[in-house]
Amino acid sequence: VGGPLEGGQAVADVLVQFGKQLRRVRTRQRISQERLAERAGLHRTYVSSVERGLRNISLLNIDKLARALEVPLTSLMPRG
Amino acid sequence: VGGPLEGGQAVADVLVQFGKQLRRVRTRQRISQERLAERAGLHRTYVSSVERGLRNISLLNIDKLARALEVPLTSLMPRG
């Protein structure tokens, strides 16, 4: 949990959808991955792989990203 | 990430709020922790500690719980 997903494992849809939603919210605010990572206290490469759905992100890190973007947690969740 | 939080560490508010919301949704459906755990493919003790805010749950496990409860991901997120 929290580490990179194994190569053999199918990339989980919820992680891909979360990543897309995160990218949508971030780009709408015209913030770079680097800037977001810095604000959230996370690594740029970590934020990049979260946006690609390659990480099983934890609730604490989701919360850090939401705070850094000043949006409610729910707005980062995949719809549907 | 994903493990139990250290005793010395302050319990993170977002985890406590998530746990309360999960319990609210579960009890509204009159499902036991055991039943929920079984449906979600998680351990009963794990579900119990998540509801108490003691675990930094990952997005994949949040998704499992939401599916087991047949609710959207957003409805398990803390409000505000």
Coordinates of C-alpha atoms in Angstrom, one line a residue:
Chain A
V1 CA 0.0 0.0 0.0
G2 CA 1.3 3.4 -1.0
G3 CA 4.2 2.0 -3.1
P4 CA 4.3 1.8 -6.8
L5 CA 2.0 -0.9 -8.3
E6 CA 3.6 -4.0 -9.6
G7 CA 4.3 -4.2 -13.3
G8 CA 2.2 -7.3 -13.7
Q9 CA -0.8 -5.8 -12.0
A10 CA -3.6 -4.1 -13.9
V11 CA -3.6 -0.4 -13.2
A12 CA -6.6 0.1 -11.0
D13 CA -9.3 2.2 -12.6
V14 CA -10.0 4.3 -9.5
L15 CA -6.4 5.4 -9.3
V16 CA -6.4 6.4 -13.0
Q17 CA -9.7 8.3 -12.5
F18 CA -8.3 10.0 -9.4
G19 CA -5.2 11.0 -11.3
K20 CA -7.2 12.5 -14.1
Q21 CA -9.4 14.4 -11.7
L22 CA -6.3 15.8 -9.8
R23 CA -4.7 16.9 -13.1
R24 CA -8.0 18.6 -14.1
V25 CA -8.2 20.5 -10.9
R26 CA -4.5 21.5 -11.0
T27 CA -4.4 22.6 -14.6
R28 CA -7.6 24.6 -14.1
Q29 CA -5.7 26.6 -11.4
R30 CA -2.7 26.9 -13.8
I31 CA -0.3 25.3 -11.2
S32 CA 2.6 23.1 -12.3
Q33 CA 3.2 19.7 -10.8
E34 CA 6.3 21.1 -9.2
R35 CA 4.5 23.9 -7.6
L36 CA 1.7 21.6 -6.3
A37 CA 4.2 19.1 -5.0
E38 CA 6.1 21.9 -3.2
R39 CA 2.9 23.3 -1.6
A40 CA 1.7 19.9 -0.5
G41 CA 5.1 18.8 0.8
L42 CA 5.4 15.9 -1.6
H43 CA 7.9 15.0 -4.3
R44 CA 7.3 16.2 -7.9
T45 CA 7.9 12.7 -9.2
Y46 CA 5.3 11.3 -6.8
V47 CA 2.7 13.8 -7.9
S48 CA 3.5 13.0 -11.5
S49 CA 2.9 9.3 -10.9
V50 CA -0.3 9.9 -8.9
E51 CA -1.6 11.8 -11.9
R52 CA -0.9 8.9 -14.1
G53 CA -2.7 6.5 -11.8
L54 CA 0.5 4.6 -10.9
R55 CA 0.2 5.1 -7.1
N56 CA -2.2 3.8 -4.5
I57 CA -2.3 7.2 -2.8
S58 CA -3.3 7.3 0.9
L59 CA -5.9 9.5 2.4
L60 CA -3.3 11.6 4.2
N61 CA -1.7 12.5 0.9
I62 CA -5.0 13.1 -0.8
D63 CA -5.8 15.5 2.0
K64 CA -2.4 17.3 1.5
L65 CA -3.1 17.7 -2.2
A66 CA -6.6 19.0 -1.5
R67 CA -5.3 21.5 1.0
A68 CA -2.5 22.6 -1.4
L69 CA -5.2 23.2 -4.1
E70 CA -7.6 24.7 -1.6
V71 CA -10.4 22.5 -2.7
P72 CA -12.7 20.1 -0.7
L73 CA -11.6 16.4 -0.7
T74 CA -14.7 15.4 -2.6
S75 CA -13.7 17.6 -5.6
L76 CA -10.6 15.3 -6.1
M77 CA -12.7 12.2 -6.1
P78 CA -13.6 10.4 -9.4
R79 CA -17.2 11.0 -10.4
G80 CA -19.7 8.1 -10.7
Chain B
V1 CA 1.7 4.7 4.6
G2 CA -1.1 2.2 5.1
G3 CA 0.3 0.9 8.4
P4 CA -1.0 1.7 11.9
L5 CA -0.1 5.2 13.0
E6 CA 2.7 5.5 15.6
G7 CA 1.5 6.0 19.2
G8 CA 3.4 9.3 19.5
Q9 CA 1.9 10.8 16.4
A10 CA -1.2 12.9 16.6
V11 CA -4.2 11.1 15.0
A12 CA -4.8 12.9 11.8
D13 CA -8.1 14.7 11.7
V14 CA -9.0 13.6 8.2
L15 CA -8.6 10.0 9.1
V16 CA -10.9 10.4 12.1
Q17 CA -13.5 12.3 10.0
F18 CA -13.3 9.6 7.3
G19 CA -13.8 6.9 9.9
K20 CA -16.8 8.7 11.3
Q21 CA -18.3 9.1 7.9
L22 CA -17.7 5.4 7.1
R23 CA -19.4 4.4 10.3
R24 CA -22.3 6.7 9.6
V25 CA -22.9 5.2 6.1
R26 CA -22.5 1.6 7.4
T27 CA -24.8 1.9 10.3
R28 CA -27.4 3.7 8.2
Q29 CA -27.4 0.5 6.1
R30 CA -27.6 -1.7 9.3
I31 CA -24.5 -3.7 8.2
S32 CA -22.0 -4.9 10.8
Q33 CA -18.3 -4.2 10.5
E34 CA -17.8 -8.0 10.0
R35 CA -20.3 -8.0 7.1
L36 CA -18.8 -5.0 5.5
A37 CA -15.3 -6.3 5.9
E38 CA -16.3 -9.6 4.3
R39 CA -18.0 -7.9 1.4
A40 CA -15.1 -5.6 0.8
G41 CA -12.5 -8.4 1.1
L42 CA -10.8 -6.7 4.1
H43 CA -10.2 -7.8 7.7
R44 CA -12.8 -7.0 10.3
T45 CA -10.1 -5.6 12.6
Y46 CA -8.8 -3.4 9.8
V47 CA -12.3 -1.9 9.2
S48 CA -12.7 -1.4 12.9
S49 CA -9.4 0.6 13.1
V50 CA -10.3 2.6 10.0
E51 CA -13.6 3.6 11.6
R52 CA -11.6 4.8 14.6
G53 CA -9.3 6.9 12.4
L54 CA -6.2 4.8 13.3
R55 CA -5.3 3.9 9.7
N56 CA -4.0 5.9 6.8
I57 CA -6.3 4.1 4.4
S58 CA -5.4 3.9 0.7
L59 CA -7.6 4.9 -2.3
L60 CA -7.9 1.3 -3.4
N61 CA -9.3 0.3 0.0
I62 CA -11.6 3.3 0.1
D63 CA -12.9 2.2 -3.3
K64 CA -13.4 -1.4 -2.0
L65 CA -15.5 0.0 0.9
A66 CA -17.5 2.3 -1.3
R67 CA -18.3 -0.6 -3.7
A68 CA -19.2 -2.9 -0.8
L69 CA -21.6 -0.3 0.5
E70 CA -22.8 0.6 -3.0
V71 CA -22.2 4.3 -2.5
P72 CA -20.2 6.8 -4.5
L73 CA -16.6 7.4 -3.3
T74 CA -17.6 11.0 -2.5
S75 CA -20.2 9.9 0.0
L76 CA -17.4 8.4 2.2
M77 CA -15.4 11.6 2.2
P78 CA -15.4 13.9 5.2
R79 CA -17.5 17.0 4.6
G80 CA -16.0 20.5 4.6

